[in-house]
Amino acid sequence: QKNFKCIFLNGRTVFSEVSRHLGISYKEKQVNDEKNNFSVYLGKYNNSDVIGWPIYLQSPKGGGYDNIRKISYDVLSTYKKFVIT
């Protein structure tokens, strides 16, 4: 068995299916900024932090590399705010 510090799950369906099959409980936190409104899902699986978001970054809604960077920053900021103490 491999140990990972973080497991990243990109996409609402991916997150819900993986969390359901592995029994991951999680908290949903809202991100609202000038360009994006979405949820970040924060949970634990064994000793790994699980971080998910519903925006499939490869889709047109992902909005290109600049928006992907912004979404990544928002996800990281939310993780730091609610998980890292």
CSV table of N, CA and C in Angstrom, one decimal:
chain,number,residue,atom,x,y,z
A,1,GLN,N,0.8,-1.2,0.0
A,1,GLN,CA,0.0,0.0,0.0
A,1,GLN,C,0.9,1.2,0.0
A,2,LYS,N,0.6,2.2,-0.9
A,2,LYS,CA,1.3,3.4,-1.0
A,2,LYS,C,0.7,4.5,0.0
A,3,ASN,N,1.6,5.3,0.5
A,3,ASN,CA,1.1,6.4,1.4
A,3,ASN,C,1.3,7.7,0.6
A,4,PHE,N,0.2,8.5,0.5
A,4,PHE,CA,0.3,9.8,-0.2
A,4,PHE,C,-0.1,10.9,0.8
A,5,LYS,N,0.5,12.0,0.7
A,5,LYS,CA,0.2,13.1,1.6
A,5,LYS,C,-1.2,13.7,1.2
A,6,CYS,N,-1.4,13.8,-0.2
A,6,CYS,CA,-2.6,14.4,-0.7
A,6,CYS,C,-3.1,13.5,-1.9
A,7,ILE,N,-4.4,13.4,-2.0
A,7,ILE,CA,-5.1,12.8,-3.1
A,7,ILE,C,-6.0,13.9,-3.8
A,8,PHE,N,-5.7,14.2,-5.0
A,8,PHE,CA,-6.5,15.2,-5.7
A,8,PHE,C,-7.5,14.6,-6.6
A,9,LEU,N,-8.8,15.0,-6.5
A,9,LEU,CA,-9.8,14.5,-7.4
A,9,LEU,C,-10.5,15.6,-8.1
A,10,ASN,N,-10.3,15.6,-9.4
A,10,ASN,CA,-10.8,16.7,-10.3
A,10,ASN,C,-12.1,16.2,-11.0
A,11,GLY,N,-13.2,16.9,-10.6
A,11,GLY,CA,-14.5,16.7,-11.3
A,11,GLY,C,-15.5,16.1,-10.2
A,12,ARG,N,-16.7,16.6,-10.3
A,12,ARG,CA,-17.8,16.3,-9.4
A,12,ARG,C,-18.0,14.8,-9.4
A,13,THR,N,-18.2,14.1,-10.5
A,13,THR,CA,-18.5,12.7,-10.6
A,13,THR,C,-17.3,11.9,-10.1
A,14,VAL,N,-16.1,12.2,-10.5
A,14,VAL,CA,-14.9,11.5,-10.0
A,14,VAL,C,-14.9,11.6,-8.4
A,15,PHE,N,-15.1,12.8,-7.9
A,15,PHE,CA,-15.0,12.9,-6.4
A,15,PHE,C,-16.1,12.1,-5.8
A,16,SER,N,-17.3,12.2,-6.2
A,16,SER,CA,-18.5,11.5,-5.6
A,16,SER,C,-18.3,10.0,-5.7
A,17,GLU,N,-17.9,9.5,-6.8
A,17,GLU,CA,-17.7,8.0,-6.9
A,17,GLU,C,-16.6,7.5,-6.1
A,18,VAL,N,-15.4,8.2,-6.1
A,18,VAL,CA,-14.3,7.7,-5.3
A,18,VAL,C,-14.6,7.8,-3.8
A,19,SER,N,-15.2,8.9,-3.4
A,19,SER,CA,-15.5,9.0,-2.0
A,19,SER,C,-16.6,8.0,-1.5
A,20,ARG,N,-17.5,7.7,-2.4
A,20,ARG,CA,-18.6,6.7,-2.1
A,20,ARG,C,-18.0,5.3,-2.0
A,21,HIS,N,-17.1,5.0,-2.9
A,21,HIS,CA,-16.5,3.6,-2.9
A,21,HIS,C,-15.5,3.4,-1.8
A,22,LEU,N,-14.8,4.5,-1.4
A,22,LEU,CA,-13.8,4.3,-0.3
A,22,LEU,C,-14.3,4.8,1.0
A,23,GLY,N,-15.6,5.2,1.1
A,23,GLY,CA,-16.1,5.7,2.4
A,23,GLY,C,-15.5,6.9,2.9
A,24,ILE,N,-15.1,7.8,2.1
A,24,ILE,CA,-14.5,9.1,2.5
A,24,ILE,C,-15.5,10.1,3.0
A,25,SER,N,-15.5,10.5,4.2
A,25,SER,CA,-16.3,11.6,4.6
A,25,SER,C,-15.6,12.9,4.4
A,26,TYR,N,-16.3,14.0,4.1
A,26,TYR,CA,-15.7,15.2,3.7
A,26,TYR,C,-16.5,16.4,4.1
A,27,LYS,N,-15.9,17.6,4.1
A,27,LYS,CA,-16.6,18.8,4.3
A,27,LYS,C,-16.6,19.6,2.9
A,28,GLU,N,-17.6,20.3,2.7
A,28,GLU,CA,-17.7,21.1,1.5
A,28,GLU,C,-17.6,22.6,1.8
A,29,LYS,N,-16.6,23.2,1.2
A,29,LYS,CA,-16.4,24.7,1.4
A,29,LYS,C,-16.6,25.4,0.1
A,30,GLN,N,-17.3,26.5,0.2
A,30,GLN,CA,-17.6,27.4,-1.0
A,30,GLN,C,-16.4,28.3,-1.3
A,31,VAL,N,-16.1,28.4,-2.6
A,31,VAL,CA,-15.2,29.4,-3.1
A,31,VAL,C,-15.9,30.4,-3.9
A,32,ASN,N,-15.9,31.7,-3.6
A,32,ASN,CA,-16.6,32.7,-4.4
A,32,ASN,C,-15.6,33.8,-4.6
A,33,ASP,N,-15.2,34.0,-5.8
A,33,ASP,CA,-14.3,35.2,-6.1
A,33,ASP,C,-14.8,35.8,-7.4
A,34,GLU,N,-14.1,36.8,-7.9
A,34,GLU,CA,-14.6,37.6,-9.0
A,34,GLU,C,-14.9,36.7,-10.3
A,35,LYS,N,-14.2,35.6,-10.4
A,35,LYS,CA,-14.4,34.8,-11.7
A,35,LYS,C,-15.0,33.4,-11.5
A,36,ASN,N,-14.8,32.9,-10.3
A,36,ASN,CA,-15.2,31.5,-10.1
A,36,ASN,C,-16.1,31.4,-8.8
A,37,ASN,N,-17.1,30.5,-8.9
A,37,ASN,CA,-17.9,30.1,-7.8
A,37,ASN,C,-18.0,28.6,-7.8
A,38,PHE,N,-17.4,27.9,-6.9
A,38,PHE,CA,-17.4,26.5,-6.9
A,38,PHE,C,-17.2,26.0,-5.4
A,39,SER,N,-17.3,24.7,-5.3
A,39,SER,CA,-17.0,24.1,-4.0
A,39,SER,C,-15.7,23.4,-4.0
A,40,VAL,N,-15.1,23.3,-2.8
A,40,VAL,CA,-13.9,22.5,-2.6
A,40,VAL,C,-14.3,21.5,-1.5
A,41,TYR,N,-14.0,20.2,-1.8
A,41,TYR,CA,-14.3,19.1,-0.9
A,41,TYR,C,-13.0,18.7,-0.2
A,42,LEU,N,-13.1,18.7,1.1
A,42,LEU,CA,-11.9,18.3,2.0
A,42,LEU,C,-12.2,17.1,2.8
A,43,GLY,N,-11.4,16.1,2.7
A,43,GLY,CA,-11.6,14.9,3.5
A,43,GLY,C,-10.3,14.2,3.8
A,44,LYS,N,-10.5,13.0,4.4
A,44,LYS,CA,-9.3,12.2,4.8
A,44,LYS,C,-9.6,10.7,4.3
A,45,TYR,N,-8.5,10.1,3.8
A,45,TYR,CA,-8.6,8.7,3.6
A,45,TYR,C,-7.3,8.1,4.1
A,46,ASN,N,-7.4,7.2,5.1
A,46,ASN,CA,-6.3,6.7,5.9
A,46,ASN,C,-5.5,7.9,6.4
A,47,ASN,N,-4.3,8.1,6.1
A,47,ASN,CA,-3.5,9.2,6.5
A,47,ASN,C,-3.3,10.3,5.4
A,48,SER,N,-4.1,10.2,4.4
A,48,SER,CA,-4.0,11.1,3.2
A,48,SER,C,-5.1,12.2,3.3
A,49,ASP,N,-4.7,13.4,3.0
A,49,ASP,CA,-5.8,14.4,2.8
A,49,ASP,C,-6.4,14.2,1.4
A,50,VAL,N,-7.7,14.3,1.3
A,50,VAL,CA,-8.4,14.2,0.0
A,50,VAL,C,-8.9,15.6,-0.3
A,51,ILE,N,-8.6,16.1,-1.5
A,51,ILE,CA,-9.0,17.4,-1.9
A,51,ILE,C,-9.7,17.3,-3.3
A,52,GLY,N,-10.9,17.8,-3.4
A,52,GLY,CA,-11.6,17.7,-4.7
A,52,GLY,C,-12.3,19.0,-5.0
A,53,TRP,N,-12.7,19.1,-6.3
A,53,TRP,CA,-13.4,20.3,-6.7
A,53,TRP,C,-14.2,19.8,-7.9
A,54,PRO,N,-15.4,20.5,-8.2
A,54,PRO,CA,-16.3,20.0,-9.2
A,54,PRO,C,-16.0,20.4,-10.6
A,55,ILE,N,-15.1,21.4,-10.8
A,55,ILE,CA,-14.8,21.9,-12.1
A,55,ILE,C,-13.8,21.0,-12.8
A,56,TYR,N,-14.2,20.4,-13.9
A,56,TYR,CA,-13.3,19.5,-14.7
A,56,TYR,C,-12.4,20.4,-15.5
A,57,LEU,N,-11.2,20.5,-15.1
A,57,LEU,CA,-10.3,21.5,-15.6
A,57,LEU,C,-10.0,21.5,-17.1
A,58,GLN,N,-10.2,20.3,-17.7
A,58,GLN,CA,-10.0,20.1,-19.1
A,58,GLN,C,-11.2,20.5,-20.0
A,59,SER,N,-12.3,20.8,-19.3
A,59,SER,CA,-13.5,21.2,-20.1
A,59,SER,C,-13.4,22.7,-20.5
A,60,PRO,N,-14.3,23.1,-21.4
A,60,PRO,CA,-14.4,24.5,-21.7
A,60,PRO,C,-14.6,25.4,-20.5
A,61,LYS,N,-15.4,24.9,-19.5
A,61,LYS,CA,-15.7,25.7,-18.3
A,61,LYS,C,-14.4,26.0,-17.5
A,62,GLY,N,-13.4,25.1,-17.7
A,62,GLY,CA,-12.1,25.3,-17.0
A,62,GLY,C,-11.5,26.6,-17.4
A,63,GLY,N,-11.7,27.0,-18.6
A,63,GLY,CA,-11.4,28.4,-19.1
A,63,GLY,C,-10.0,28.7,-19.5
A,64,GLY,N,-9.2,27.7,-19.8
A,64,GLY,CA,-7.8,27.9,-20.2
A,64,GLY,C,-6.9,28.0,-19.1
A,65,TYR,N,-5.6,28.1,-19.4
A,65,TYR,CA,-4.5,28.0,-18.4
A,65,TYR,C,-4.6,29.1,-17.4
A,66,ASP,N,-4.9,30.3,-17.7
A,66,ASP,CA,-5.0,31.4,-16.7
A,66,ASP,C,-6.1,31.1,-15.7
A,67,ASN,N,-7.2,30.6,-16.1
A,67,ASN,CA,-8.3,30.3,-15.1
A,67,ASN,C,-7.9,29.0,-14.4
A,68,ILE,N,-7.2,28.1,-15.0
A,68,ILE,CA,-6.8,26.9,-14.3
A,68,ILE,C,-5.8,27.2,-13.1
A,69,ARG,N,-4.9,28.2,-13.4
A,69,ARG,CA,-4.0,28.7,-12.3
A,69,ARG,C,-4.8,29.3,-11.2
A,70,LYS,N,-5.9,30.1,-11.5
A,70,LYS,CA,-6.7,30.8,-10.5
A,70,LYS,C,-7.4,29.7,-9.7
A,71,ILE,N,-8.0,28.8,-10.4
A,71,ILE,CA,-8.8,27.7,-9.7
A,71,ILE,C,-7.8,26.9,-8.7
A,72,SER,N,-6.6,26.6,-9.2
A,72,SER,CA,-5.6,25.9,-8.4
A,72,SER,C,-5.3,26.7,-7.2
A,73,TYR,N,-5.1,28.0,-7.3
A,73,TYR,CA,-4.8,28.9,-6.2
A,73,TYR,C,-5.9,28.9,-5.2
A,74,ASP,N,-7.2,29.0,-5.7
A,74,ASP,CA,-8.4,29.0,-4.8
A,74,ASP,C,-8.5,27.7,-4.0
A,75,VAL,N,-8.2,26.5,-4.7
A,75,VAL,CA,-8.3,25.2,-4.0
A,75,VAL,C,-7.2,25.2,-3.0
A,76,LEU,N,-6.0,25.6,-3.3
A,76,LEU,CA,-4.8,25.6,-2.3
A,76,LEU,C,-5.1,26.5,-1.1
A,77,SER,N,-5.6,27.7,-1.4
A,77,SER,CA,-6.0,28.6,-0.3
A,77,SER,C,-7.0,28.0,0.6
A,78,THR,N,-8.0,27.4,0.0
A,78,THR,CA,-9.1,26.8,0.8
A,78,THR,C,-8.5,25.6,1.7
A,79,TYR,N,-7.7,24.8,1.1
A,79,TYR,CA,-7.0,23.7,1.8
A,79,TYR,C,-6.2,24.3,3.0
A,80,LYS,N,-5.4,25.3,2.7
A,80,LYS,CA,-4.6,25.9,3.8
A,80,LYS,C,-5.4,26.5,4.9
A,81,LYS,N,-6.5,27.1,4.5
A,81,LYS,CA,-7.4,27.7,5.5
A,81,LYS,C,-8.1,26.7,6.4
A,82,PHE,N,-8.5,25.6,5.9
A,82,PHE,CA,-9.4,24.7,6.7
A,82,PHE,C,-8.7,23.4,7.1
A,83,VAL,N,-7.6,23.1,6.5
A,83,VAL,CA,-6.9,21.8,6.9
A,83,VAL,C,-5.6,22.0,7.6
A,84,ILE,N,-4.7,22.8,7.1
A,84,ILE,CA,-3.4,23.0,7.7
A,84,ILE,C,-3.6,23.9,8.9
A,85,THR,N,-3.1,23.5,10.0
A,85,THR,CA,-3.1,24.3,11.2
A,85,THR,C,-1.8,24.8,11.6
